[in-house]
Amino acid sequence: MTDDFDKNLELVDAVKNLSEGKKPFGLAGIFGKSAEKKSLESITIVSSAPSSEADWQYISSFITFRKKSQALILRWNALSNELSLPIFEVAPDNLSALHSAVHLYDEIIASNHLQHSIRQALSTIFIDWDIISAAPYDTDILAEIENVLKQHLKRHNLAESLTLKETLLNKLADYKGNISEKMTAFVTQNIGDPSLSDDELQADYQELLNELKRVNNLATDLQTVADVTQLIEDNGAPLWAKKLRYEPHNNSQDTLASDNWQQIWRIARLTSFIDSIDGRKELVQLAKTRGNLEVSLARLYQEAITKRAWLKVAENATPNVRASLEKYRSAIMRIGKGTGKGAHYYRREAREASAGASAAIPCWIMPHYRISESLPAEFGSFDLVIIDEASQSDLTALPAIMRAKKVLIVGDDKQVSPEASVSISKKFAI
């Protein structure tokens, strides 16, 4: 098959027709197409002419492969200018020439995998370092990473010194005192401080060693002080023991260990004994407890009175009375503002219900304008009527007065009457 065979569309269609069991050129091939026929006859498969549909299908697939190969080379060349890759001539047989480029591609893939592995390894070491996420790594980045790794390796090599430091701190933790605190501060703060030179560290350490030797020479005396002050603390004088331990003796006269310390000790013990047998604190506590109990008793009395009153109400509330109470409640809710069409009907229903429920309710609280519409019109139906804020009342309080056997007026005579704003002419008109 020639290189330009697949450029002739008639030959390509002819091969396709033969692969489908058709005539290669149709009716047009009866009298012409001699050149195309010769091209078809020149096609061989392993030095043999195709003799079946399967052979022509194989040839048709080969033509499709050649076209795809040319398209692949074209796309390769289009990208080569941007990626600095070799350019190949657009020919079907040049596909094998891409092997070297593919091998280079495999090496690039392997390099990317290696770089990815390096990035993952570095990510576990440097968690928050932004340079790790940069891709690809150039020479400067690799040099910086190498420098940092060397620093970390150097720090790792100092692990023995850090272990020694931790061991020293653990030993100092078991001791208390001024020199121990200074040694701990030196180990935790001074060692590793870049602002201090080696000579300064050595001088500070030598000074601490000298102080430690001085304290060690006084170990017997300090132990005596510790034992005596511990006995003093165990026998009931912890404040005195603390002062003897930590307050130095600077004056000629020792105020903490005076000559009469035994007398002072005896007086303190007697004072503690008198306080222990004195019952004043108990009396104060008992008085406080009594006050709390009296308050609680008063509250319980109020609760008992309230519950007894409601018990009497419940005893007087027969089923008829309870039905009247429910009927009264329903009627009052339906009255609302008293402007509805059925308000007069609900007022009458409330009055009728209150007549049956008044016996069970010892006390009624309502405004003046609700009395006539809610309670039955019976003279003296209440033992006592209390009119609160009487200075603000008017003739609407008359129905309440007419229903009372006794009246209690509660009000301030200095308050302004509700009729203060009514003119004299309106009063005469009324």
Tab-separated table of C-alpha atoms in Angstrom:
chain	number	residue	atom	x	y	z
A	1	MET	CA	0.000	0.000	0.000
A	2	THR	CA	1.410	3.363	-1.061
A	3	ASP	CA	1.812	6.284	1.379
A	4	ASP	CA	-0.835	8.370	-0.422
A	5	PHE	CA	-3.355	5.517	-0.615
A	6	ASP	CA	-5.453	6.756	2.307
A	7	LYS	CA	-5.582	10.266	0.764
A	8	ASN	CA	-7.692	8.897	-2.128
A	9	LEU	CA	-11.228	8.835	-0.758
A	10	GLU	CA	-12.469	6.585	-3.576
A	11	LEU	CA	-9.928	3.909	-2.680
A	12	VAL	CA	-10.791	4.199	1.013
A	13	ASP	CA	-14.508	3.831	0.222
A	14	ALA	CA	-13.729	0.904	-2.082
A	15	VAL	CA	-11.877	-0.916	0.711
A	16	LYS	CA	-14.793	-0.218	3.030
A	17	ASN	CA	-17.267	-1.631	0.481
A	18	LEU	CA	-15.166	-4.755	0.020
A	19	SER	CA	-15.019	-5.223	3.801
A	20	GLU	CA	-18.828	-5.174	3.795
A	21	GLY	CA	-19.123	-7.663	0.874
A	22	LYS	CA	-20.091	-5.060	-1.732
A	23	LYS	CA	-18.698	-4.039	-5.091
A	24	PRO	CA	-15.705	-1.764	-4.611
A	25	PHE	CA	-16.909	1.031	-6.952
A	26	GLY	CA	-20.528	0.108	-7.529
A	27	LEU	CA	-21.956	0.583	-11.048
A	28	ALA	CA	-19.211	3.136	-11.849
A	29	GLY	CA	-16.579	0.424	-11.644
A	30	ILE	CA	-17.999	-1.587	-14.566
A	31	PHE	CA	-16.614	0.646	-17.354
A	32	GLY	CA	-13.907	2.728	-15.602
A	33	LYS	CA	-11.739	3.170	-12.544
A	34	SER	CA	-8.857	1.211	-14.065
A	35	ALA	CA	-6.171	3.117	-12.077
A	36	GLU	CA	-8.041	2.642	-8.805
A	37	LYS	CA	-8.518	-1.044	-9.602
A	38	LYS	CA	-4.740	-1.441	-10.117
A	39	SER	CA	-4.153	0.236	-6.722
A	40	LEU	CA	-6.539	-2.222	-5.087
A	41	GLU	CA	-4.835	-5.142	-6.800
A	42	SER	CA	-1.451	-3.963	-5.521
A	43	ILE	CA	-2.538	-4.395	-1.920
A	44	THR	CA	-1.086	-7.479	-0.236
A	45	ILE	CA	-1.233	-9.039	3.210
A	46	VAL	CA	2.009	-10.893	3.987
A	47	SER	CA	2.804	-11.094	0.244
A	48	SER	CA	-0.675	-12.423	-0.515
A	49	ALA	CA	-3.621	-10.689	-2.126
A	50	PRO	CA	-6.704	-10.307	0.099
A	51	SER	CA	-9.287	-12.960	-0.727
A	52	SER	CA	-12.076	-12.571	1.870
A	53	GLU	CA	-14.142	-9.982	3.663
A	54	ALA	CA	-12.048	-10.542	6.797
A	55	ASP	CA	-8.894	-9.602	4.842
A	56	TRP	CA	-10.527	-6.408	3.583
A	57	GLN	CA	-11.775	-5.614	7.100
A	58	TYR	CA	-8.183	-5.958	8.311
A	59	ILE	CA	-7.045	-3.596	5.527
A	60	SER	CA	-9.815	-1.123	6.446
A	61	SER	CA	-8.660	-1.210	10.066
A	62	PHE	CA	-5.082	-0.642	8.913
A	63	ILE	CA	-6.151	2.425	6.943
A	64	THR	CA	-7.949	3.758	10.044
A	65	PHE	CA	-4.787	3.105	12.069
A	66	ARG	CA	-2.683	5.052	9.527
A	67	LYS	CA	-5.080	7.996	9.766
A	68	LYS	CA	-4.961	7.983	13.565
A	69	SER	CA	-1.163	7.735	13.456
A	70	GLN	CA	-0.981	10.810	11.228
A	71	ALA	CA	-3.384	12.663	13.540
A	72	LEU	CA	-1.257	11.691	16.534
A	73	ILE	CA	1.915	12.966	14.873
A	74	LEU	CA	0.150	16.234	14.000
A	75	ARG	CA	-0.902	16.746	17.620
A	76	TRP	CA	2.586	15.779	18.787
A	77	ASN	CA	4.157	18.405	16.523
A	78	ALA	CA	1.633	21.016	17.708
A	79	LEU	CA	2.748	20.494	21.319
A	80	SER	CA	6.441	20.106	20.534
A	81	ASN	CA	6.959	23.842	20.080
A	82	GLU	CA	5.710	24.540	23.589
A	83	LEU	CA	7.379	21.584	25.345
A	84	SER	CA	10.710	21.581	23.463
A	85	LEU	CA	10.095	18.093	22.040
A	86	PRO	CA	11.361	16.724	18.702
A	87	ILE	CA	9.215	17.276	15.585
A	88	PHE	CA	8.468	14.344	13.216
A	89	GLU	CA	7.389	14.272	9.604
A	90	VAL	CA	3.683	13.541	9.184
A	91	ALA	CA	3.894	10.063	7.714
A	92	PRO	CA	2.303	6.816	8.907
A	93	ASP	CA	5.666	5.003	9.035
A	94	ASN	CA	7.157	7.614	11.390
A	95	LEU	CA	5.063	6.402	14.290
A	96	SER	CA	7.862	4.076	15.350
A	97	ALA	CA	10.156	7.081	15.541
A	98	LEU	CA	8.177	8.294	18.546
A	99	HIS	CA	9.693	5.510	20.652
A	100	SER	CA	12.586	7.667	21.809
A	101	ALA	CA	10.197	10.463	22.791
A	102	VAL	CA	7.969	8.005	24.617
A	103	HIS	CA	11.020	6.681	26.457
A	104	LEU	CA	11.813	10.260	27.447
A	105	TYR	CA	8.223	10.632	28.604
A	106	ASP	CA	8.596	7.520	30.780
A	107	GLU	CA	11.677	9.025	32.348
A	108	ILE	CA	9.742	12.243	33.046
A	109	ILE	CA	6.948	10.246	34.657
A	110	ALA	CA	9.466	8.376	36.794
A	111	SER	CA	11.020	11.705	37.771
A	112	ASN	CA	7.610	13.073	38.743
A	113	HIS	CA	6.927	9.978	40.846
A	114	LEU	CA	10.291	10.369	42.546
A	115	GLN	CA	9.609	14.037	43.211
A	116	HIS	CA	6.172	13.145	44.596
A	117	SER	CA	7.748	10.608	46.940
A	118	ILE	CA	10.292	13.187	48.053
A	119	ARG	CA	7.498	15.726	48.627
A	120	GLN	CA	5.551	13.243	50.755
A	121	ALA	CA	8.626	12.420	52.817
A	122	LEU	CA	9.394	16.102	53.325
A	123	SER	CA	5.749	16.832	54.236
A	124	THR	CA	5.999	14.468	57.194
A	125	ILE	CA	9.089	16.339	58.395
A	126	PHE	CA	8.145	19.935	57.537
A	127	ILE	CA	4.416	20.252	58.159
A	128	ASP	CA	3.944	24.011	57.743
A	129	TRP	CA	6.755	24.872	55.278
A	130	ASP	CA	5.253	26.387	52.112
A	131	ILE	CA	8.294	25.615	49.978
A	132	ILE	CA	7.484	21.894	50.159
A	133	SER	CA	4.341	22.379	48.067
A	134	ALA	CA	6.292	24.110	45.253
A	135	ALA	CA	6.580	22.059	42.069
A	136	PRO	CA	8.858	21.204	40.429
A	137	TYR	CA	11.893	21.524	42.690
A	138	ASP	CA	14.684	23.543	41.112
A	139	THR	CA	18.323	23.724	42.192
A	140	ASP	CA	17.773	26.595	44.651
A	141	ILE	CA	14.884	24.850	46.382
A	142	LEU	CA	16.804	21.597	46.666
A	143	ALA	CA	19.801	23.478	48.094
A	144	GLU	CA	17.600	25.172	50.685
A	145	ILE	CA	15.976	21.865	51.639
A	146	GLU	CA	19.405	20.279	51.980
A	147	ASN	CA	20.554	23.106	54.253
A	148	VAL	CA	17.511	22.772	56.505
A	149	LEU	CA	17.896	18.999	56.679
A	150	LYS	CA	21.514	19.427	57.743
A	151	GLN	CA	20.396	21.749	60.515
A	152	HIS	CA	17.832	19.225	61.717
A	153	LEU	CA	20.410	16.451	61.595
A	154	LYS	CA	22.712	18.588	63.683
A	155	ARG	CA	19.912	19.161	66.156
A	156	HIS	CA	19.232	15.454	66.209
A	157	ASN	CA	22.871	14.826	67.058
A	158	LEU	CA	22.393	16.977	70.172
A	159	ALA	CA	19.793	14.554	71.538
A	160	GLU	CA	22.284	13.257	74.101
A	161	SER	CA	22.703	16.767	75.522
A	162	LEU	CA	18.932	17.236	75.699
A	163	THR	CA	18.592	13.910	77.498
A	164	LEU	CA	21.225	15.008	80.019
A	165	LYS	CA	19.318	18.263	80.521
A	166	GLU	CA	16.057	16.435	81.193
A	167	THR	CA	17.802	14.129	83.639
A	168	LEU	CA	19.209	17.096	85.542
A	169	LEU	CA	15.782	18.746	85.727
A	170	ASN	CA	14.201	15.547	87.011
A	171	LYS	CA	16.765	15.372	89.802
A	172	LEU	CA	16.288	19.035	90.717
A	173	ALA	CA	12.511	18.529	90.885
A	174	ASP	CA	12.950	16.434	94.018
A	175	TYR	CA	14.569	19.324	95.927
A	176	LYS	CA	13.262	22.660	97.179
A	177	GLY	CA	15.032	25.808	98.184
A	178	ASN	CA	16.609	28.923	96.789
A	179	ILE	CA	19.647	27.249	95.285
A	180	SER	CA	17.520	24.509	93.706
A	181	GLU	CA	15.252	27.097	92.094
A	182	LYS	CA	18.254	28.992	90.736
A	183	MET	CA	19.729	25.801	89.290
A	184	THR	CA	16.409	24.946	87.649
A	185	ALA	CA	16.134	28.445	86.165
A	186	PHE	CA	19.692	28.202	84.848
A	187	VAL	CA	18.994	24.888	83.111
A	188	THR	CA	15.644	25.916	81.638
A	189	GLN	CA	16.405	29.532	80.688
A	190	ASN	CA	20.135	30.144	80.344
A	191	ILE	CA	21.206	26.958	78.613
A	192	GLY	CA	20.408	27.338	74.924
A	193	ASP	CA	19.946	31.120	75.075
A	194	PRO	CA	21.729	32.539	71.989
A	195	SER	CA	22.162	35.933	73.647
A	196	LEU	CA	24.537	34.464	76.249
A	197	SER	CA	28.127	33.637	75.400
A	198	ASP	CA	29.976	30.553	76.565
A	199	ASP	CA	32.004	32.594	79.069
A	200	GLU	CA	28.852	34.055	80.619
A	201	LEU	CA	27.263	30.610	80.921
A	202	GLN	CA	30.408	29.219	82.528
A	203	ALA	CA	30.594	32.125	85.004
A	204	ASP	CA	26.936	31.737	85.994
A	205	TYR	CA	27.331	28.007	86.412
A	206	GLN	CA	30.447	28.413	88.565
A	207	GLU	CA	28.642	30.908	90.790
A	208	LEU	CA	25.794	28.432	91.275
A	209	LEU	CA	28.258	25.673	92.131
A	210	ASN	CA	29.905	27.880	94.771
A	211	GLU	CA	26.524	28.661	96.326
A	212	LEU	CA	25.625	24.987	96.247
A	213	LYS	CA	28.848	24.118	98.074
A	214	ARG	CA	28.140	26.783	100.722
A	215	VAL	CA	24.618	25.442	101.302
A	216	ASN	CA	25.932	21.900	101.405
A	217	ASN	CA	28.379	22.894	104.164
A	218	LEU	CA	25.407	24.240	106.162
A	219	ALA	CA	23.361	21.078	105.631
A	220	THR	CA	23.610	19.991	109.289
A	221	ASP	CA	22.424	23.359	110.636
A	222	LEU	CA	19.651	23.631	108.064
A	223	GLN	CA	18.466	20.136	108.913
A	224	THR	CA	18.278	21.125	112.596
A	225	VAL	CA	16.158	24.155	111.704
A	226	ALA	CA	13.910	21.964	109.580
A	227	ASP	CA	13.436	19.371	112.333
A	228	VAL	CA	12.698	21.951	115.046
A	229	THR	CA	10.286	23.946	112.938
A	230	GLN	CA	8.521	20.747	111.925
A	231	LEU	CA	7.988	19.883	115.597
A	232	ILE	CA	6.653	23.380	116.199
A	233	GLU	CA	4.253	23.038	113.277
A	234	ASP	CA	3.075	19.591	114.392
A	235	ASN	CA	2.293	20.964	117.870
A	236	GLY	CA	-0.061	23.651	116.612
A	237	ALA	CA	2.026	26.669	115.530
A	238	PRO	CA	2.374	26.497	111.712
A	239	LEU	CA	2.663	30.281	111.253
A	240	TRP	CA	5.501	30.566	113.743
A	241	ALA	CA	7.247	27.591	112.155
A	242	LYS	CA	6.996	29.185	108.709
A	243	LYS	CA	8.505	32.448	109.925
A	244	LEU	CA	11.357	30.597	111.627
A	245	ARG	CA	12.115	28.771	108.368
A	246	TYR	CA	12.060	31.684	105.902
A	247	GLU	CA	12.545	34.996	107.800
A	248	PRO	CA	16.252	35.760	108.397
A	249	HIS	CA	17.573	37.169	111.676
A	250	ASN	CA	18.849	40.668	110.824
A	251	ASN	CA	18.579	42.560	114.148
A	252	SER	CA	20.483	42.211	117.376
A	253	GLN	CA	17.306	41.037	119.115
A	254	ASP	CA	15.594	37.943	117.778
A	255	THR	CA	11.860	38.668	117.809
A	256	LEU	CA	10.871	35.184	116.636
A	257	ALA	CA	12.827	33.274	119.296
A	258	SER	CA	12.649	35.587	122.342
A	259	ASP	CA	13.515	34.602	125.897
A	260	ASN	CA	9.869	34.332	126.963
A	261	TRP	CA	8.745	32.128	124.088
A	262	GLN	CA	7.614	29.445	126.541
A	263	GLN	CA	5.287	31.916	128.308
A	264	ILE	CA	3.904	33.074	124.962
A	265	TRP	CA	3.388	29.447	123.939
A	266	ARG	CA	1.469	28.727	127.170
A	267	ILE	CA	-0.754	31.805	126.754
A	268	ALA	CA	-1.530	30.794	123.177
A	269	ARG	CA	-2.465	27.267	124.282
A	270	LEU	CA	-4.733	28.607	127.044
A	271	THR	CA	-6.398	30.971	124.579
A	272	SER	CA	-7.045	28.072	122.183
A	273	PHE	CA	-8.464	25.971	125.032
A	274	ILE	CA	-10.849	28.746	126.153
A	275	ASP	CA	-12.009	29.196	122.572
A	276	SER	CA	-12.642	25.471	122.294
A	277	ILE	CA	-14.873	25.349	125.411
A	278	ASP	CA	-16.694	28.599	124.629
A	279	GLY	CA	-20.212	28.018	123.226
A	280	ARG	CA	-20.694	31.494	121.737
A	281	LYS	CA	-20.172	30.321	118.200
A	282	GLU	CA	-22.712	27.581	118.705
A	283	LEU	CA	-25.211	30.084	120.103
A	284	VAL	CA	-24.736	32.318	117.064
A	285	GLN	CA	-25.252	29.350	114.795
A	286	LEU	CA	-28.352	28.278	116.728
A	287	ALA	CA	-29.787	31.796	116.497
A	288	LYS	CA	-29.202	31.826	112.782
A	289	THR	CA	-30.824	28.401	112.453
A	290	ARG	CA	-33.793	29.611	114.534
A	291	GLY	CA	-34.261	32.610	112.258
A	292	ASN	CA	-34.232	30.403	109.172
A	293	LEU	CA	-36.731	28.017	110.760
A	294	GLU	CA	-39.067	30.894	111.710
A	295	VAL	CA	-39.019	32.184	108.131
A	296	SER	CA	-39.703	28.690	106.828
A	297	LEU	CA	-42.509	28.201	109.386
A	298	ALA	CA	-44.180	31.468	108.357
A	299	ARG	CA	-44.037	30.433	104.737
A	300	LEU	CA	-45.522	27.046	105.552
A	301	TYR	CA	-48.326	28.739	107.549
A	302	GLN	CA	-49.176	30.851	104.503
A	303	GLU	CA	-49.187	27.827	102.256
A	304	ALA	CA	-51.365	25.898	104.705
A	305	ILE	CA	-53.889	28.761	104.954
A	306	THR	CA	-54.021	29.087	101.194
A	307	LYS	CA	-54.532	25.380	100.686
A	308	ARG	CA	-57.219	25.216	103.421
A	309	ALA	CA	-59.073	28.087	101.772
A	310	TRP	CA	-58.992	26.316	98.417
A	311	LEU	CA	-60.041	23.093	100.144
A	312	LYS	CA	-63.152	24.809	101.508
A	313	VAL	CA	-63.852	26.220	98.062
A	314	ALA	CA	-63.566	22.731	96.591
A	315	GLU	CA	-65.841	21.289	99.280
A	316	ASN	CA	-68.515	23.930	98.594
A	317	ALA	CA	-68.195	23.476	94.839
A	318	THR	CA	-70.882	20.956	94.001
A	319	PRO	CA	-71.181	19.671	90.444
A	320	ASN	CA	-73.828	22.345	89.751
A	321	VAL	CA	-71.544	25.056	91.126
A	322	ARG	CA	-68.641	23.831	89.020
A	323	ALA	CA	-70.854	23.797	85.953
A	324	SER	CA	-71.910	27.374	86.743
A	325	LEU	CA	-68.244	28.393	87.127
A	326	GLU	CA	-67.362	26.941	83.734
A	327	LYS	CA	-70.404	28.593	82.176
A	328	TYR	CA	-69.401	31.919	83.753
A	329	ARG	CA	-65.819	31.636	82.487
A	330	SER	CA	-67.011	30.839	78.980
A	331	ALA	CA	-69.478	33.751	78.953
A	332	ILE	CA	-66.843	36.249	80.172
A	333	MET	CA	-64.424	35.140	77.440
A	334	ARG	CA	-67.109	35.567	74.786
A	335	ILE	CA	-68.075	39.046	75.996
A	336	GLY	CA	-64.587	40.324	75.177
A	337	LYS	CA	-64.694	44.091	74.756
A	338	GLY	CA	-68.511	44.048	74.962
A	339	THR	CA	-69.013	45.510	71.471
A	340	GLY	CA	-70.121	42.361	69.668
A	341	LYS	CA	-73.642	41.623	68.457
A	342	GLY	CA	-74.165	38.874	71.016
A	343	ALA	CA	-72.529	40.721	73.935
A	344	HIS	CA	-75.857	41.402	75.668
A	345	TYR	CA	-76.725	37.701	75.489
A	346	TYR	CA	-73.406	36.672	77.001
A	347	ARG	CA	-73.795	39.273	79.774
A	348	ARG	CA	-77.121	37.759	80.745
A	349	GLU	CA	-75.584	34.282	80.615
A	350	ALA	CA	-72.736	35.446	82.892
A	351	ARG	CA	-75.169	36.890	85.435
A	352	GLU	CA	-77.171	33.692	85.482
A	353	ALA	CA	-74.025	31.606	85.916
A	354	SER	CA	-72.631	33.840	88.688
A	355	ALA	CA	-75.797	33.340	90.693
A	356	GLY	CA	-75.002	29.644	90.934
A	357	ALA	CA	-71.255	30.060	91.391
A	358	SER	CA	-71.129	32.923	93.914
A	359	ALA	CA	-71.659	30.583	96.874
A	360	ALA	CA	-68.441	28.726	96.140
A	361	ILE	CA	-66.245	31.777	95.537
A	362	PRO	CA	-65.578	33.834	98.678
A	363	CYS	CA	-63.954	36.753	96.873
A	364	TRP	CA	-64.615	38.478	93.543
A	365	ILE	CA	-62.250	41.008	91.942
A	366	MET	CA	-63.428	42.982	88.927
A	367	PRO	CA	-63.738	46.530	87.578
A	368	HIS	CA	-66.920	48.550	88.155
A	369	TYR	CA	-68.292	48.132	84.661
A	370	ARG	CA	-68.142	44.336	84.940
A	371	ILE	CA	-70.308	44.105	88.073
A	372	SER	CA	-73.711	44.614	86.510
A	373	GLU	CA	-73.023	42.319	83.617
A	374	SER	CA	-71.380	39.572	85.663
A	375	LEU	CA	-73.134	39.379	89.049
A	376	PRO	CA	-76.802	38.959	89.945
A	377	ALA	CA	-78.701	42.083	91.043
A	378	GLU	CA	-79.244	41.248	94.730
A	379	PHE	CA	-79.003	43.769	97.559
A	380	GLY	CA	-76.539	42.825	100.251
A	381	SER	CA	-75.260	39.751	98.452
A	382	PHE	CA	-71.682	40.456	99.689
A	383	ASP	CA	-70.617	40.805	103.304
A	384	LEU	CA	-67.921	43.323	102.431
A	385	VAL	CA	-67.174	45.359	99.315
A	386	ILE	CA	-63.780	47.093	99.045
A	387	ILE	CA	-63.558	49.950	96.555
A	388	ASP	CA	-59.890	50.570	95.774
A	389	GLU	CA	-58.687	53.856	94.284
A	390	ALA	CA	-62.012	55.408	95.320
A	391	SER	CA	-60.883	58.901	94.298
A	392	GLN	CA	-60.821	57.654	90.715
A	393	SER	CA	-64.315	56.087	90.934
A	394	ASP	CA	-67.579	57.517	89.658
A	395	LEU	CA	-71.228	56.408	89.511
A	396	THR	CA	-70.174	53.084	88.005
A	397	ALA	CA	-69.219	52.038	91.558
A	398	LEU	CA	-72.887	52.332	92.687
A	399	PRO	CA	-73.813	48.732	91.665
A	400	ALA	CA	-70.985	47.461	93.884
A	401	ILE	CA	-72.173	49.565	96.845
A	402	MET	CA	-75.763	48.347	96.446
A	403	ARG	CA	-74.613	44.725	96.654
A	404	ALA	CA	-72.662	45.262	99.944
A	405	LYS	CA	-73.625	44.834	103.560
A	406	LYS	CA	-70.486	46.758	104.488
A	407	VAL	CA	-68.342	49.040	102.338
A	408	LEU	CA	-64.619	49.770	102.754
A	409	ILE	CA	-63.424	52.816	100.822
A	410	VAL	CA	-59.703	52.899	99.943
A	411	GLY	CA	-58.345	55.984	98.218
A	412	ASP	CA	-56.304	59.177	98.408
A	413	ASP	CA	-58.389	62.319	98.828
A	414	LYS	CA	-55.535	64.367	97.347
A	415	GLN	CA	-55.708	62.604	93.990
A	416	VAL	CA	-57.452	64.303	91.089
A	417	SER	CA	-61.056	63.234	90.569
A	418	PRO	CA	-61.966	61.741	87.187
A	419	GLU	CA	-64.472	64.565	86.792
A	420	ALA	CA	-61.811	67.286	87.068
A	421	SER	CA	-61.646	67.672	83.320
A	422	VAL	CA	-65.464	67.951	82.921
A	423	SER	CA	-66.662	71.520	82.466
A	424	ILE	CA	-69.349	73.051	84.740
A	425	SER	CA	-71.781	73.367	81.842
A	426	LYS	CA	-71.518	69.633	81.170
A	427	LYS	CA	-72.093	68.931	84.868
A	428	PHE	CA	-75.337	70.964	84.816
A	429	ALA	CA	-76.321	69.249	81.611
A	430	ILE	CA	-75.877	65.909	83.334
